[in-house]
Coordinates of C-alpha atoms and ligand atoms in Angstrom, one line a residue:
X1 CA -11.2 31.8 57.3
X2 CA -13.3 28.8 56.4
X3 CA -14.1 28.7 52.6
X4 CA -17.6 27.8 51.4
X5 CA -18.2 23.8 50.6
X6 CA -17.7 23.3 47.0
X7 CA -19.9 20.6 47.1
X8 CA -22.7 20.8 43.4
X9 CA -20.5 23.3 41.7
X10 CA -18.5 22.1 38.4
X11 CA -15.4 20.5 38.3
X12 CA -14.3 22.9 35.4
X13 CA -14.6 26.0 37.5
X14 CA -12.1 26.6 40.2
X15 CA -13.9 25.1 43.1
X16 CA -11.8 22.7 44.4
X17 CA -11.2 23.8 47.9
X18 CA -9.6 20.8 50.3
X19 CA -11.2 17.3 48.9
X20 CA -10.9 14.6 51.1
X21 CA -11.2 11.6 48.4
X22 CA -11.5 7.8 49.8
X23 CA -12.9 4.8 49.0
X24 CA -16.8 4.1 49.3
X25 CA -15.9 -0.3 49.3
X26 CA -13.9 -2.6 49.9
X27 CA -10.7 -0.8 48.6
X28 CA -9.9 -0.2 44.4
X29 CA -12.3 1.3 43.6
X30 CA -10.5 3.4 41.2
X31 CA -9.3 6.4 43.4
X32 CA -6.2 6.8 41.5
X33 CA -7.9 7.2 37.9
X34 CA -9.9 9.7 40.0
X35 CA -7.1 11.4 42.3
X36 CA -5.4 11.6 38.9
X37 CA -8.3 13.5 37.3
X38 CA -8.8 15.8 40.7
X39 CA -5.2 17.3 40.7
X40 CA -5.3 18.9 38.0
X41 CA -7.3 21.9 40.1
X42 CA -4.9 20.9 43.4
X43 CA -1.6 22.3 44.6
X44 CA -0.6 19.1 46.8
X45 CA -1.6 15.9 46.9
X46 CA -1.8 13.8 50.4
X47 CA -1.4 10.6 51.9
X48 CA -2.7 10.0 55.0
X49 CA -3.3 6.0 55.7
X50 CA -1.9 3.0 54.9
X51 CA 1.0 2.1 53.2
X52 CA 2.6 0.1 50.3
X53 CA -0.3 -2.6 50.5
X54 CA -2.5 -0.2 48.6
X55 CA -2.0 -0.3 44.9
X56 CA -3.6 2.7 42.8
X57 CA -3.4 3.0 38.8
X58 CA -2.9 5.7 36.9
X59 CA -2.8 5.7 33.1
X60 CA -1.0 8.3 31.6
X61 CA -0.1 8.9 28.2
X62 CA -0.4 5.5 27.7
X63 CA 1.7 3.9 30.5
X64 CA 0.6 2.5 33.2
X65 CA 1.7 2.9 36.5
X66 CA 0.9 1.9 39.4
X67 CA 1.4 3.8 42.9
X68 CA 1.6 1.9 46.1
X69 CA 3.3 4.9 48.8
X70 CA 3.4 7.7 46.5
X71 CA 0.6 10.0 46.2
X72 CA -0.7 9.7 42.4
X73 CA -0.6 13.3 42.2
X74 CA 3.5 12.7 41.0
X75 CA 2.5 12.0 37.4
X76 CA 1.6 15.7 37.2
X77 CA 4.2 17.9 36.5
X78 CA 4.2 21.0 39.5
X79 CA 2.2 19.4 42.4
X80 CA 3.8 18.7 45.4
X81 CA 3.0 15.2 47.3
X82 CA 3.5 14.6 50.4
X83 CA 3.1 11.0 52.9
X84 CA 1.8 12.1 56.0
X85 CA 2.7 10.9 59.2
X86 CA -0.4 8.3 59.4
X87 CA 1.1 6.2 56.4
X88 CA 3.5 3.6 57.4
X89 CA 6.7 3.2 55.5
X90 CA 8.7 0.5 54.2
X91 CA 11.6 2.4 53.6
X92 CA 12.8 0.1 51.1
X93 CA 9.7 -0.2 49.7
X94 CA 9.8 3.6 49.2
X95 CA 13.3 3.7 47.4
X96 CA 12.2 1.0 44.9
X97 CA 9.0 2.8 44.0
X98 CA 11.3 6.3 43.9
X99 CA 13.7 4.5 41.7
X100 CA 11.0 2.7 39.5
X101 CA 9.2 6.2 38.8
X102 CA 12.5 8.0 37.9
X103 CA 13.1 4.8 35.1
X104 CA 9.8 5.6 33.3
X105 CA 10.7 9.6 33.5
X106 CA 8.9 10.9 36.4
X107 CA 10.7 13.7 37.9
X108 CA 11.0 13.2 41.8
X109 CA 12.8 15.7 44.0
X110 CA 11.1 18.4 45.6
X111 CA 7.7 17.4 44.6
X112 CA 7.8 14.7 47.4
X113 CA 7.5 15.4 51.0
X114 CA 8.1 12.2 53.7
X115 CA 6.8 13.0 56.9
X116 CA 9.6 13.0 60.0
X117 CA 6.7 11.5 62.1
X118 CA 5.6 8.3 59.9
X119 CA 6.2 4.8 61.5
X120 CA 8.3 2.4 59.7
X121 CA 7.3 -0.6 58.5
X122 CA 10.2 -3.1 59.1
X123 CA 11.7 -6.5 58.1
X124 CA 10.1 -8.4 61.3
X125 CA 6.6 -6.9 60.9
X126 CA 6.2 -8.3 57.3
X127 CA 7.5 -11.5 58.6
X128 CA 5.4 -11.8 61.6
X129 CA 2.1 -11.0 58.7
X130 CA 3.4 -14.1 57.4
X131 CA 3.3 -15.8 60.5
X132 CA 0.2 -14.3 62.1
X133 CA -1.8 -15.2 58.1
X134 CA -0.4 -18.8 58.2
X135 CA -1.4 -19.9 61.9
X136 CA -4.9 -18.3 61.2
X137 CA -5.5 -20.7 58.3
X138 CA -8.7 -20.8 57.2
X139 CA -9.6 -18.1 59.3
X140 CA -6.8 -16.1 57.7
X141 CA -7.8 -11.9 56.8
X142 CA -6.0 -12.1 53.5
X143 CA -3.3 -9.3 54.0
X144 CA -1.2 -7.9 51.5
X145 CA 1.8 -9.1 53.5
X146 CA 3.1 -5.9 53.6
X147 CA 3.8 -6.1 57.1
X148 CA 0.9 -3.6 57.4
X149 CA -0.8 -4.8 60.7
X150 CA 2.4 -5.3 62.5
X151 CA 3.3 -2.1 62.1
X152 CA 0.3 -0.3 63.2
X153 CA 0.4 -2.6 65.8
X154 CA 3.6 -1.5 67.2
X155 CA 2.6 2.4 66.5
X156 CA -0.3 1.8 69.2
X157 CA 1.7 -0.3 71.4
X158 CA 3.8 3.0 71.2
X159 CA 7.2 0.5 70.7
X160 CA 7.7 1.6 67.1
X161 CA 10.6 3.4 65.1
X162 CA 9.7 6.1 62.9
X163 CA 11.2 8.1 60.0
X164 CA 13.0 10.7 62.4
X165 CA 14.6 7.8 64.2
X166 CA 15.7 6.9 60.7
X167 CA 17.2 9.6 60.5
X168 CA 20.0 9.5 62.9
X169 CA 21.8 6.5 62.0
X170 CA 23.1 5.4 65.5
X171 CA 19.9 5.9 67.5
X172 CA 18.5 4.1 65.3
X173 CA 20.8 1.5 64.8
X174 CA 20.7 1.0 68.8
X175 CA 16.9 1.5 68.8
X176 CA 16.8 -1.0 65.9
X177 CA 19.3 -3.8 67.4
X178 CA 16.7 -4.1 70.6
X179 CA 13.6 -4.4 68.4
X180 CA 14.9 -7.2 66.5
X181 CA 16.1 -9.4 69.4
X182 CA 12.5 -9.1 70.5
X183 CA 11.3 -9.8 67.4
X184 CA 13.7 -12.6 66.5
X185 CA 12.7 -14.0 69.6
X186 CA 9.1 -14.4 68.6
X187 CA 10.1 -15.5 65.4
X188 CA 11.8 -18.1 66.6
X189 CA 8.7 -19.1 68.7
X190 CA 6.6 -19.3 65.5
X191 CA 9.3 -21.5 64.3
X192 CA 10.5 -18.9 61.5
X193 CA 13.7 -17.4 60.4
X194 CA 15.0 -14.3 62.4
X195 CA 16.2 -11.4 60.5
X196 CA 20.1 -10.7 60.7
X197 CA 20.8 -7.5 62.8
X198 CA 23.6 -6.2 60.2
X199 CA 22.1 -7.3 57.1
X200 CA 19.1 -5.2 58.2
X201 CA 20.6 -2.2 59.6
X202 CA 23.0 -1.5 56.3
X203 CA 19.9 -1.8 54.0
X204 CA 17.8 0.6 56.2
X205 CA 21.0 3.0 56.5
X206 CA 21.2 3.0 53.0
X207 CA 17.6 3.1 52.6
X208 CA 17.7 6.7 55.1
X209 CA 20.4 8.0 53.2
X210 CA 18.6 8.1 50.3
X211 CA 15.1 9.6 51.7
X212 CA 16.3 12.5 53.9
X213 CA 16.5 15.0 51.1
X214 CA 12.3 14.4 51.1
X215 CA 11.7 14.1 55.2
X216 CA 9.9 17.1 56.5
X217 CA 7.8 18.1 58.9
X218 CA 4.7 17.9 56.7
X219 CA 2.4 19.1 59.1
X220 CA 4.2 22.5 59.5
X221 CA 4.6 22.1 55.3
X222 CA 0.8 21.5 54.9
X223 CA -0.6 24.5 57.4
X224 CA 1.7 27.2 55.5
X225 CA 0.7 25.9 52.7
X226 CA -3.0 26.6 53.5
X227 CA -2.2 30.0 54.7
X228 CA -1.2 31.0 51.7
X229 CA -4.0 29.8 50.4
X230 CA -3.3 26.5 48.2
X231 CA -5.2 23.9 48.2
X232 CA -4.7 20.1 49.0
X233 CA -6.5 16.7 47.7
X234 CA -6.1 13.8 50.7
X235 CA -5.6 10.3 48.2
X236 CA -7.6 7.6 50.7
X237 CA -5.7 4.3 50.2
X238 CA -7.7 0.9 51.1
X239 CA -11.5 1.7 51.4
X240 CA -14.4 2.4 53.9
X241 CA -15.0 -1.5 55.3
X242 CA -11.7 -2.2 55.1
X243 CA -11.1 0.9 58.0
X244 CA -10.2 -1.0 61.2
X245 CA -13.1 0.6 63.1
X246 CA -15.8 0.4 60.8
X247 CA -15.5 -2.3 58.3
X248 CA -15.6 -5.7 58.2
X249 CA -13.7 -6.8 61.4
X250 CA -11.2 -8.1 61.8
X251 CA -11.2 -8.5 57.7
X252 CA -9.8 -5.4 57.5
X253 CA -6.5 -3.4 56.9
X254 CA -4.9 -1.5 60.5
X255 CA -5.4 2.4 59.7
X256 CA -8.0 4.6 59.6
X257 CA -9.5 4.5 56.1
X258 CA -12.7 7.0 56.2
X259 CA -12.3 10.7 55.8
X260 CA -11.0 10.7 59.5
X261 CA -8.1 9.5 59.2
X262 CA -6.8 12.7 57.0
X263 CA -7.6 14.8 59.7
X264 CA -5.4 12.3 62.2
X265 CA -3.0 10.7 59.4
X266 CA -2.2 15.0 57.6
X267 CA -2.0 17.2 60.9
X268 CA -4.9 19.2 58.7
X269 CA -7.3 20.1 61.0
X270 CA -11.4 18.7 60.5
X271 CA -13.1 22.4 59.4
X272 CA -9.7 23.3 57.0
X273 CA -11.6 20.3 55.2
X274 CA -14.2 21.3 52.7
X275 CA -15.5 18.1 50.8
X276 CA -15.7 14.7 50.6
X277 CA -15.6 12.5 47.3
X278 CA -16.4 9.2 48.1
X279 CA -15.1 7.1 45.3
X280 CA -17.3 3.7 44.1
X281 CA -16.9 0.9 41.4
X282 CA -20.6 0.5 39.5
X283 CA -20.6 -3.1 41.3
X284 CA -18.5 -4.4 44.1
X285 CA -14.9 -5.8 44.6
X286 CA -13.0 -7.3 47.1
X287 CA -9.1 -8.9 47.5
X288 CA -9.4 -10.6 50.5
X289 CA -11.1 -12.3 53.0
X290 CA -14.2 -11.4 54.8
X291 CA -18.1 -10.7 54.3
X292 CA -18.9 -10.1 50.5
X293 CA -23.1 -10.1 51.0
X294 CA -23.8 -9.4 46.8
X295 CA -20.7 -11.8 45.7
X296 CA -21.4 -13.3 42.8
X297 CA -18.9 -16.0 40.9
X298 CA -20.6 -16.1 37.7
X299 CA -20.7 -12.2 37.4
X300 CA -16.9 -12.6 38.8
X301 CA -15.9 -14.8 36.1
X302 CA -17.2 -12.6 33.3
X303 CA -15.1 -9.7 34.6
X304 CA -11.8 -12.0 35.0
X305 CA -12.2 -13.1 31.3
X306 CA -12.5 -9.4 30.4
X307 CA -8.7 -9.3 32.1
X308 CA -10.3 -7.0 34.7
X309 CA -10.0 -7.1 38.1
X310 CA -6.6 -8.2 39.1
X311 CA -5.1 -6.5 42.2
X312 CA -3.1 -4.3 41.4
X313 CA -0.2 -4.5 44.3
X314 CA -0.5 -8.8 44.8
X315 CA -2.1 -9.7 41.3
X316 CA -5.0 -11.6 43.3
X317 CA -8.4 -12.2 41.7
X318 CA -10.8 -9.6 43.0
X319 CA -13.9 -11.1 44.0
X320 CA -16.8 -9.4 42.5
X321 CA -20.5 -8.7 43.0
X322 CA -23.1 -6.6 42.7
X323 CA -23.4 -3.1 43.8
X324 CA -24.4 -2.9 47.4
X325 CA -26.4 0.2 48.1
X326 CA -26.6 -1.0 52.0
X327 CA -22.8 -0.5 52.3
X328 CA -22.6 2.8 50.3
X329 CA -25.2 4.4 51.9
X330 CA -23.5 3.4 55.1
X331 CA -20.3 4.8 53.6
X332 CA -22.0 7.8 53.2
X333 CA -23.6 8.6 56.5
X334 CA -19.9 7.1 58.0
X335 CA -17.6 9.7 55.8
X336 CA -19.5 12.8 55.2
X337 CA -19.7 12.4 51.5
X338 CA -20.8 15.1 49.5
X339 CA -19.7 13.8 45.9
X340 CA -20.1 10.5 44.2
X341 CA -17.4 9.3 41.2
X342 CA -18.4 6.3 40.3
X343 CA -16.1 4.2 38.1
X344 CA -15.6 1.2 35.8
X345 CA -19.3 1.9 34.4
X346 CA -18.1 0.2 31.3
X347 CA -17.5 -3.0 33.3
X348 CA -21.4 -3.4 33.1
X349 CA -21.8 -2.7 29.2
X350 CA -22.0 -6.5 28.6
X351 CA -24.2 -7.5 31.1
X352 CA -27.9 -8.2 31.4
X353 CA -29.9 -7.6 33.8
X354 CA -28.0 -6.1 36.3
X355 CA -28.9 -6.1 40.4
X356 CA -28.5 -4.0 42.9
X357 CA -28.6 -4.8 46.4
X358 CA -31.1 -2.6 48.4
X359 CA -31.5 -4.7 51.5
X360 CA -30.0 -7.1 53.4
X361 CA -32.1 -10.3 55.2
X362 CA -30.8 -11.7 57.9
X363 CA -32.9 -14.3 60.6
X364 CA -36.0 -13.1 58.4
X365 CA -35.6 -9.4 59.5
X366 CA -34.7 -6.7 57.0
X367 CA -31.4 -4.6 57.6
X368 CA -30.9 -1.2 56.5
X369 CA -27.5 -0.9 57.9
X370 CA -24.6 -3.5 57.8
X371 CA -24.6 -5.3 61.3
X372 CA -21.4 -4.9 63.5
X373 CA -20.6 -8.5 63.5
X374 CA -18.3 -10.1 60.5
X375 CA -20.1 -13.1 61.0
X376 CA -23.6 -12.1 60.7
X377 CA -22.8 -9.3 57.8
X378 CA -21.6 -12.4 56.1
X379 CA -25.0 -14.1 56.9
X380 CA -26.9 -11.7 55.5
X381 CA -29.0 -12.6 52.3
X382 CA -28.7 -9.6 49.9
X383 CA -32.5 -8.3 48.5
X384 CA -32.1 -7.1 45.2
X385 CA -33.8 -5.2 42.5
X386 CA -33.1 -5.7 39.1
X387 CA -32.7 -3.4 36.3
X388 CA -31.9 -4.0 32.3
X389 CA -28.8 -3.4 30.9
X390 CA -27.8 -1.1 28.2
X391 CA -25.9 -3.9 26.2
X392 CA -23.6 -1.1 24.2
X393 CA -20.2 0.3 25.4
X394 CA -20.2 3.5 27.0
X395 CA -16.0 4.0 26.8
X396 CA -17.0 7.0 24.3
X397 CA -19.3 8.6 26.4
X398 CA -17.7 12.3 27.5
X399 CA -21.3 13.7 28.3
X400 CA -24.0 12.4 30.9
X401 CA -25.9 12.5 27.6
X402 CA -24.0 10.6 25.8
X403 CA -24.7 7.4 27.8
X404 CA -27.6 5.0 27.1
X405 CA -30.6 6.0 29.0
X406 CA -30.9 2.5 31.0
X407 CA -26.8 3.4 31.8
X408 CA -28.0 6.9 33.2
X409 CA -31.2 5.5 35.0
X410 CA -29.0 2.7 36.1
X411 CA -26.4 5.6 37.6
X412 CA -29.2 7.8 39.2
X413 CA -30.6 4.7 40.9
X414 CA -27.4 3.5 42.9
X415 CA -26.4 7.2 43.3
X416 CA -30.0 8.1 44.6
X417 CA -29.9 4.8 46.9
X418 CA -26.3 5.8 48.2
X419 CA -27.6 9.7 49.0
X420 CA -24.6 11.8 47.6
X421 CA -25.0 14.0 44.7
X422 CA -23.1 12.0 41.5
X423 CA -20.4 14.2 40.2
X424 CA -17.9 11.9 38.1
X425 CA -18.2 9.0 36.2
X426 CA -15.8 7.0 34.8
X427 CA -15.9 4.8 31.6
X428 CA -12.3 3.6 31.0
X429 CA -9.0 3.9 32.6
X430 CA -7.6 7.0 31.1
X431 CA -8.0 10.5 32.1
X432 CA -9.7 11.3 29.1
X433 CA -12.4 8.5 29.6
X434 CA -14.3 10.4 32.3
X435 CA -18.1 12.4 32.8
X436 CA -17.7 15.3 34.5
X437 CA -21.4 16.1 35.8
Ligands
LIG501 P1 -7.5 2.1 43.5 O1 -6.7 1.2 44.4 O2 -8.8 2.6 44.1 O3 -6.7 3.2 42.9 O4 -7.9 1.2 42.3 P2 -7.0 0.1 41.5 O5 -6.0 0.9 40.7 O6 -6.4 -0.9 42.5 O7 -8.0 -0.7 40.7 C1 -8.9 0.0 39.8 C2 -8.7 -0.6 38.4 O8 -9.7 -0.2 37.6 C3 -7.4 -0.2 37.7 O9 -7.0 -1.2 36.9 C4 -7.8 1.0 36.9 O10 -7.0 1.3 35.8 C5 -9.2 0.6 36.5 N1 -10.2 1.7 36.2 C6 -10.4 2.7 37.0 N2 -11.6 3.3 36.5 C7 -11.9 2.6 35.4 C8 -13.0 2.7 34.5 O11 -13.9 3.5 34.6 N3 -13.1 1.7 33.5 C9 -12.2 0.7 33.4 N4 -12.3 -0.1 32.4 N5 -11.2 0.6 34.3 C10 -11.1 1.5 35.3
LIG502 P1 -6.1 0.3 47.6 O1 -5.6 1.6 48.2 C1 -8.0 -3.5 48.3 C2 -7.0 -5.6 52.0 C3 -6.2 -6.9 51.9 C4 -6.8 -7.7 53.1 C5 -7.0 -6.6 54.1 C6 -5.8 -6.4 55.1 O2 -5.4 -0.1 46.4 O3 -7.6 0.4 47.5 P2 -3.3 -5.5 54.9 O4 -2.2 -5.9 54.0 O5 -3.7 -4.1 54.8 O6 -3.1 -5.9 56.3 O7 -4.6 -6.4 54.4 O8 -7.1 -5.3 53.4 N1 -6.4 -4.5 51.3 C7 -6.8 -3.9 50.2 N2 -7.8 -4.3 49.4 N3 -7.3 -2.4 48.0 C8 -6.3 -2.0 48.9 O9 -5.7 -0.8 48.7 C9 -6.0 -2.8 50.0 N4 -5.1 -2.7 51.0 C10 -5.3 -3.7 51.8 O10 -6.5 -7.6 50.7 O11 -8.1 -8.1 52.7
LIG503 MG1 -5.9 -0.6 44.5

């Protein structure tokens, strides 16, 4: 039976139902601060999308870790995690992050769940990133070079391996032998190194060897788990204009990034869903190519000599602007989102007057809604309002009250703009530095 939306009740009663959570941007927008915050009400925590190009931090007593294929929820002693079949693995990838977890004294065994059905990201698709980024030149997306595209690429072109071939070493080694002559071939074309066949093979047998205690049907895993009545957080990687149908094309990553692609990427059927928390920075970030309408490089440099906004899987300057209410609203209408966190507030305490983007221009018309093409969104001439800053740090606020007043008008203004009802905000890193409305 369908339980009732928890959407306006408090966090600190038990209401947290199945929350999809995703990314209201361009991508870190601070969902793993926030997915860190969420499970402690959830059973299981989900990955649905994407793959080790997403980078999430989580600060926990003090350490810092940062996630890249490994739901967040792992810091937190008794959840179970599990990567869904729409994430794409890097196997190795996935061993190194196991490994690096275990070395700073996370427990990992059957708290992680790998999904039999996820595609595998392999030696020959993060090449071919490479290859594709570098002939593109200036026109290059700005990838993670993760292998990411390639991958998804191959899923729809249905000529992918996935984890279950993995998991029987001489199909896949056969299955594996025939990809890479095809693959070395087009290497070759592009005039770069193939991959050896053996080398590749023993690392990803050794790679499988130590992942099948975790692979699982997840779906099955996931729908038992709802029977009996537990309930599950989906941890969005990337964000909402970097989803490959309706964000910046083709500056954007290859999966599914809006609260879709849990449904699709989980096996969790759309009504066993019950909210959406749409997760947004107080201003605007972006690693990458690709339209940026509110960018603004003096605003960008303050942040970078506060030592914030560094990407967290490449170490790339993010560029940075101001809040775009055009996008968010969009993000919105585009997700179903019920619940606003909004996050690095504090990353606004030293500045004044701050804008906010409430329109775009472009070819003297006002726009209410981000056009379709990258080219013109990047033409577009943000209109802004301005409002005064609150000059004082807020990293001590733990009420809505406790903010300035020009903080909480500046709050209801971009939450009121966006149209979802504001339920978190965030003032620091840690767990403890959060607003729970
Ligand atoms: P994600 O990919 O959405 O999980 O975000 P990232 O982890 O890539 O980037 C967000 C960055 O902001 C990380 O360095 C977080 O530790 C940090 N962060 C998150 N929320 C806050 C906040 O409210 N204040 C400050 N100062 N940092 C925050
Ligand atoms: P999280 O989950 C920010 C960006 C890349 C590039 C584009 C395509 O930490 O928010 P890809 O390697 O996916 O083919 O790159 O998407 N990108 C991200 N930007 N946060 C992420 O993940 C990102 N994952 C990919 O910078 O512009
Ligand atoms: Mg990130």
């Amino acid at each position: 039976m369908r339980r009732p939306s928890a959407s306006g009740q408090n966090f600190a009663q038990k209401v947290m139902a199945n929350t999809i959570l995703i990314g209201a941007q361009w991508g870190d927008e601070g969902k793993g601060k926030i997915i860190d915050v969420l499970t402690a009400e959830a059973d299981i925590v989900v990955r649905s999308q994407g793959g080790n190009n997403a980078g999430h931090t989580v600060i926990h007593r003090g350490k810092k870790y940062i996630l890249h294929l490994i739901p967040s929820g792992i810091l937190r002693r008794g959840k179970v995690c599990v990567i869904g079949n729409g994430v794409v693995i890097d196997p190795i990838a996935l061993v190194k992050e196991i490994e690096g977890l275990k070395n700073l004294g996370v427990r990992i065994g059957r708290n992680l769940l790998v999904s039999d059905a996820a595609h595998l990201v392999l030696p020959y698709h993060r090449a071919l990133d490479e290859q594709r980024e570098l002939r593109k030149g200036a026109a290059k997306i700005g990838t993670t070079k993760r292998g990411i595209g390639p991958a998804y690429g191959d899923k729809a072109a249905r000529t992918g391996l996935r984890v279950s071939d993995l998991m029987q070493p001489r199909l896949f080694s056969k299955k594996l032998e025939a990809k890479m002559r095809e693959n070395n071939a087009i290497l070759r074309a592009l005039g770069a190194k193939p991959n050896d066949f053996r080398e590749v093979n023993q690392q990803y047998l050794a790679a499988a060897a130590a992942l099948s205690p975790f692979v699982a049907n997840t779906v099955v895993y996931l729908h038992r788990a709802l029977q009996s009545g537990r309930e599950i957080l989906f941890e969005g990687a990337q964000g909402t204009f970097l989803d490959i149908d309706h964000g910046t094309y083709p500056y954007v990553t290859s999966s599914n990034t809006t609260a879709g692609g849990a449904c699709t990427g989980s096996g969790v059927p759309p009504h066993r869903m019950d909210r959406v928390v749409g997760v947004m920075k107080a201003y605007t970030t972006r690693v990458g190519e690709g339209p940026l309408p509110t960018e603004d490089a003096s605003f960008a440099k303050k942040l970078h000599q506060m030592g914030r906004e560094f990407g967290a899987t490449t170490g790339r300057a993010r560029r940075c602007g101001w809040f775009d209410a055009v996008a968010t609203h969009y993000a919105t209408m585009i997700n179903g989102i019920d619940e606003l966190a909004i996050t690095n507030l504090d990353g606004l305490d030293e500045v004044n007057p701050i804008s906010i983007c409430v329109g775009y221009r472009l070819n003297g018309k006002r726009l209410d809604v981000p056009p379709c093409d990258s080219a013109q969104w990047n033409n577009c001439e943000p209109i802004y309002e301005t409002m005064p800053g609150w000059s004082e740090s807020t990293r001590s606020a733990r009420k809505f009250s406790d903010l300035p007043k020009r903080a909480r008008d500046y709050l209801k203004r971009i939450s009121g703009l966006t149209g979802a009802k504001l339920t978190i905000v965030s003032v620091g890193p840690t767990r403890a530095e959060t607003i729970v409305l």
